[in-house]
Amino acid sequence: MALYQLLCGSAVMIILLSNGCHSKQQQACGRAVNNPRIVGGQDAAAGTWPWIASLQIDEDHNCGGSLISDTWVLTAAHCIPEFPRNMTVVLGRESMTGKNLNEVSRVVDKIITHPDYDALSNDNDMALLKLSSPVKFTDYIQPVCLASADSTFYTGDNNWVVGFGTTS
């Protein structure tokens, strides 16, 4: 149920933000240049999900997020510590071990947590992270598409959830 609330809340936040966070570079959003899918718990190839972000605290992975423009990442509010410090976002990463050739990192400059976020119920569990400087879009770093205000979502449409987790 909490995952359902998180996904629904994230979708609402994306729709609400779609008119205000578009970047000049965003005409190619949601198009992964390298696109073999994770199927059956297998690792994804580099660039398969170029909008996935690793939120790190003191250089340790804490949570995932989605790049929504060249300076903004959408994540869950429960990922934000009470006293945030040393927070960075890593983009273009394919593995949590070792250095990844295509990755870039940015310091988190600003955190905007949904004003009605409730940590007990996880209602409105979303936050925006402003990066310290814009990222350059590459084959491995692209924004996810934001739904327009007139988008229609149909029952049975396929959706994917991605993240940095174990595959078995």
GROMACS .gro file of C-alpha atoms in nm:
model
  168
    1MET     CA    1   0.000   0.000   0.000
    2ALA     CA    2   0.283   0.242   0.084
    3LEU     CA    3   0.447   0.173  -0.255
    4TYR     CA    4   0.115   0.239  -0.428
    5GLN     CA    5   0.080   0.570  -0.240
    6LEU     CA    6   0.439   0.663  -0.329
    7LEU     CA    7   0.387   0.589  -0.699
    8CYS     CA    8   0.053   0.772  -0.711
    9GLY     CA    9   0.195   1.066  -0.518
   10SER     CA   10   0.498   1.080  -0.747
   11ALA     CA   11   0.275   1.077  -1.055
   12VAL     CA   12   0.069   1.365  -0.916
   13MET     CA   13   0.384   1.563  -0.832
   14ILE     CA   14   0.522   1.506  -1.183
   15ILE     CA   15   0.196   1.624  -1.340
   16LEU     CA   16   0.184   1.931  -1.117
   17LEU     CA   17   0.544   2.020  -1.194
   18SER     CA   18   0.529   1.952  -1.565
   19ASN     CA   19   0.451   2.312  -1.651
   20GLY     CA   20   0.723   2.465  -1.435
   21CYS     CA   21   1.040   2.255  -1.447
   22HIS     CA   22   1.101   2.203  -1.814
   23SER     CA   23   1.457   2.254  -1.923
   24LYS     CA   24   1.577   2.396  -2.253
   25GLN     CA   25   1.731   2.055  -2.324
   26GLN     CA   26   1.421   1.852  -2.244
   27GLN     CA   27   1.289   1.786  -2.594
   28ALA     CA   28   1.451   1.439  -2.577
   29CYS     CA   29   1.311   1.336  -2.238
   30GLY     CA   30   1.222   0.977  -2.168
   31ARG     CA   31   1.422   0.839  -2.459
   32ALA     CA   32   1.686   0.598  -2.345
   33VAL     CA   33   1.945   0.559  -2.619
   34ASN     CA   34   2.040   0.214  -2.489
   35ASN     CA   35   1.718   0.033  -2.408
   36PRO     CA   36   1.740  -0.339  -2.322
   37ARG     CA   37   1.498  -0.389  -2.032
   38ILE     CA   38   1.554  -0.555  -1.696
   39VAL     CA   39   1.359  -0.879  -1.724
   40GLY     CA   40   1.356  -1.150  -1.459
   41GLY     CA   41   1.585  -0.973  -1.216
   42GLN     CA   42   1.879  -0.911  -1.447
   43ASP     CA   43   2.108  -0.610  -1.442
   44ALA     CA   44   2.031  -0.331  -1.688
   45ALA     CA   45   2.289  -0.222  -1.943
   46ALA     CA   46   2.448   0.121  -1.910
   47GLY     CA   47   2.213   0.396  -2.032
   48THR     CA   48   1.898   0.183  -2.013
   49TRP     CA   49   1.738   0.415  -1.755
   50PRO     CA   50   1.930   0.742  -1.800
   51TRP     CA   51   1.709   0.940  -1.560
   52ILE     CA   52   1.778   0.725  -1.252
   53ALA     CA   53   1.961   0.915  -0.979
   54SER     CA   54   2.146   0.792  -0.672
   55LEU     CA   55   2.089   1.019  -0.372
   56GLN     CA   56   2.401   0.989  -0.157
   57ILE     CA   57   2.480   1.100   0.195
   58ASP     CA   58   2.847   1.105   0.288
   59GLU     CA   59   2.917   0.921  -0.042
   60ASP     CA   60   2.687   0.628   0.047
   61HIS     CA   61   2.377   0.544  -0.158
   62ASN     CA   62   2.067   0.635   0.040
   63CYS     CA   63   1.777   0.642  -0.208
   64GLY     CA   64   1.690   0.668  -0.573
   65GLY     CA   65   1.530   0.949  -0.764
   66SER     CA   66   1.442   1.062  -1.116
   67LEU     CA   67   1.609   1.341  -1.310
   68ILE     CA   68   1.327   1.569  -1.430
   69SER     CA   69   1.535   1.852  -1.580
   70ASP     CA   70   1.899   1.952  -1.600
   71THR     CA   71   1.885   2.087  -1.242
   72TRP     CA   72   1.603   1.903  -1.059
   73VAL     CA   73   1.561   1.549  -0.921
   74LEU     CA   74   1.236   1.405  -0.784
   75THR     CA   75   1.271   1.166  -0.490
   76ALA     CA   76   1.077   1.046  -0.187
   77ALA     CA   77   1.057   1.278   0.114
   78HIS     CA   78   1.138   0.989   0.349
   79CYS     CA   79   1.483   0.982   0.183
   80ILE     CA   80   1.567   1.325   0.324
   81PRO     CA   81   1.731   1.312   0.667
   82GLU     CA   82   1.607   1.541   0.943
   83PHE     CA   83   1.931   1.740   0.929
   84PRO     CA   84   2.054   1.703   0.569
   85ARG     CA   85   2.426   1.746   0.509
   86ASN     CA   86   2.679   1.620   0.258
   87MET     CA   87   2.406   1.525   0.011
   88THR     CA   88   2.500   1.460  -0.350
   89VAL     CA   89   2.320   1.319  -0.650
   90VAL     CA   90   2.502   1.080  -0.883
   91LEU     CA   91   2.372   1.042  -1.240
   92GLY     CA   92   2.485   0.810  -1.520
   93ARG     CA   93   2.579   0.537  -1.275
   94GLU     CA   94   2.529   0.175  -1.378
   95SER     CA   95   2.681  -0.003  -1.078
   96MET     CA   96   2.709   0.078  -0.710
   97THR     CA   97   3.061  -0.065  -0.699
   98GLY     CA   98   3.364   0.113  -0.836
   99LYS     CA   99   3.383   0.420  -1.055
  100ASN     CA  100   3.147   0.440  -1.350
  101LEU     CA  101   3.289   0.606  -1.661
  102ASN     CA  102   2.966   0.789  -1.750
  103GLU     CA  103   2.870   0.923  -1.409
  104VAL     CA  104   2.861   1.279  -1.285
  105SER     CA  105   2.776   1.404  -0.939
  106ARG     CA  106   2.627   1.726  -0.813
  107VAL     CA  107   2.587   1.869  -0.465
  108VAL     CA  108   2.227   1.919  -0.355
  109ASP     CA  109   2.178   2.295  -0.334
  110LYS     CA  110   1.816   2.308  -0.220
  111ILE     CA  111   1.556   2.062  -0.088
  112ILE     CA  112   1.182   2.119  -0.128
  113THR     CA  113   0.972   1.865   0.060
  114HIS     CA  114   0.599   1.847  -0.014
  115PRO     CA  115   0.436   2.084   0.239
  116ASP     CA  116   0.183   1.817   0.342
  117TYR     CA  117   0.432   1.531   0.378
  118ASP     CA  118   0.341   1.312   0.676
  119ALA     CA  119   0.626   1.087   0.794
  120LEU     CA  120   0.389   0.863   0.993
  121SER     CA  121   0.150   0.781   0.709
  122ASN     CA  122   0.393   0.858   0.423
  123ASP     CA  123   0.122   1.069   0.262
  124ASN     CA  124   0.266   1.314   0.007
  125ASP     CA  125   0.602   1.135   0.026
  126MET     CA  126   0.789   1.342  -0.232
  127ALA     CA  127   1.066   1.596  -0.248
  128LEU     CA  128   1.255   1.795  -0.508
  129LEU     CA  129   1.632   1.831  -0.505
  130LYS     CA  130   1.792   2.126  -0.682
  131LEU     CA  131   2.138   2.045  -0.813
  132SER     CA  132   2.429   2.285  -0.761
  133SER     CA  133   2.477   2.318  -1.138
  134PRO     CA  134   2.306   2.185  -1.451
  135VAL     CA  135   2.404   1.846  -1.587
  136LYS     CA  136   2.482   1.793  -1.955
  137PHE     CA  137   2.255   1.538  -2.118
  138THR     CA  138   2.435   1.240  -2.271
  139ASP     CA  139   2.342   0.887  -2.379
  140TYR     CA  140   2.366   0.796  -2.009
  141ILE     CA  141   2.203   1.103  -1.849
  142GLN     CA  142   1.857   1.214  -1.970
  143PRO     CA  143   1.546   1.349  -1.797
  144VAL     CA  144   1.238   1.134  -1.755
  145CYS     CA  145   0.934   1.269  -1.941
  146LEU     CA  146   0.692   1.470  -1.735
  147ALA     CA  147   0.326   1.418  -1.809
  148SER     CA  148   0.149   1.718  -1.955
  149ALA     CA  149  -0.162   1.856  -1.786
  150ASP     CA  150  -0.382   1.693  -2.052
  151SER     CA  151  -0.216   1.349  -2.039
  152THR     CA  152  -0.442   1.046  -2.013
  153PHE     CA  153  -0.333   0.729  -1.835
  154TYR     CA  154  -0.523   0.414  -1.917
  155THR     CA  155  -0.577   0.101  -1.710
  156GLY     CA  156  -0.338  -0.163  -1.833
  157ASP     CA  157  -0.066   0.078  -1.946
  158ASN     CA  158   0.279  -0.064  -1.870
  159ASN     CA  159   0.494   0.108  -1.609
  160TRP     CA  160   0.838   0.033  -1.473
  161VAL     CA  161   0.999   0.087  -1.137
  162VAL     CA  162   1.378   0.105  -1.140
  163GLY     CA  163   1.640   0.146  -0.873
  164PHE     CA  164   1.970   0.035  -0.732
  165GLY     CA  165   1.886  -0.294  -0.569
  166THR     CA  166   1.972  -0.659  -0.581
  167THR     CA  167   1.851  -0.862  -0.877
  168SER     CA  168   1.797  -1.189  -0.696
   0.00000   0.00000   0.00000
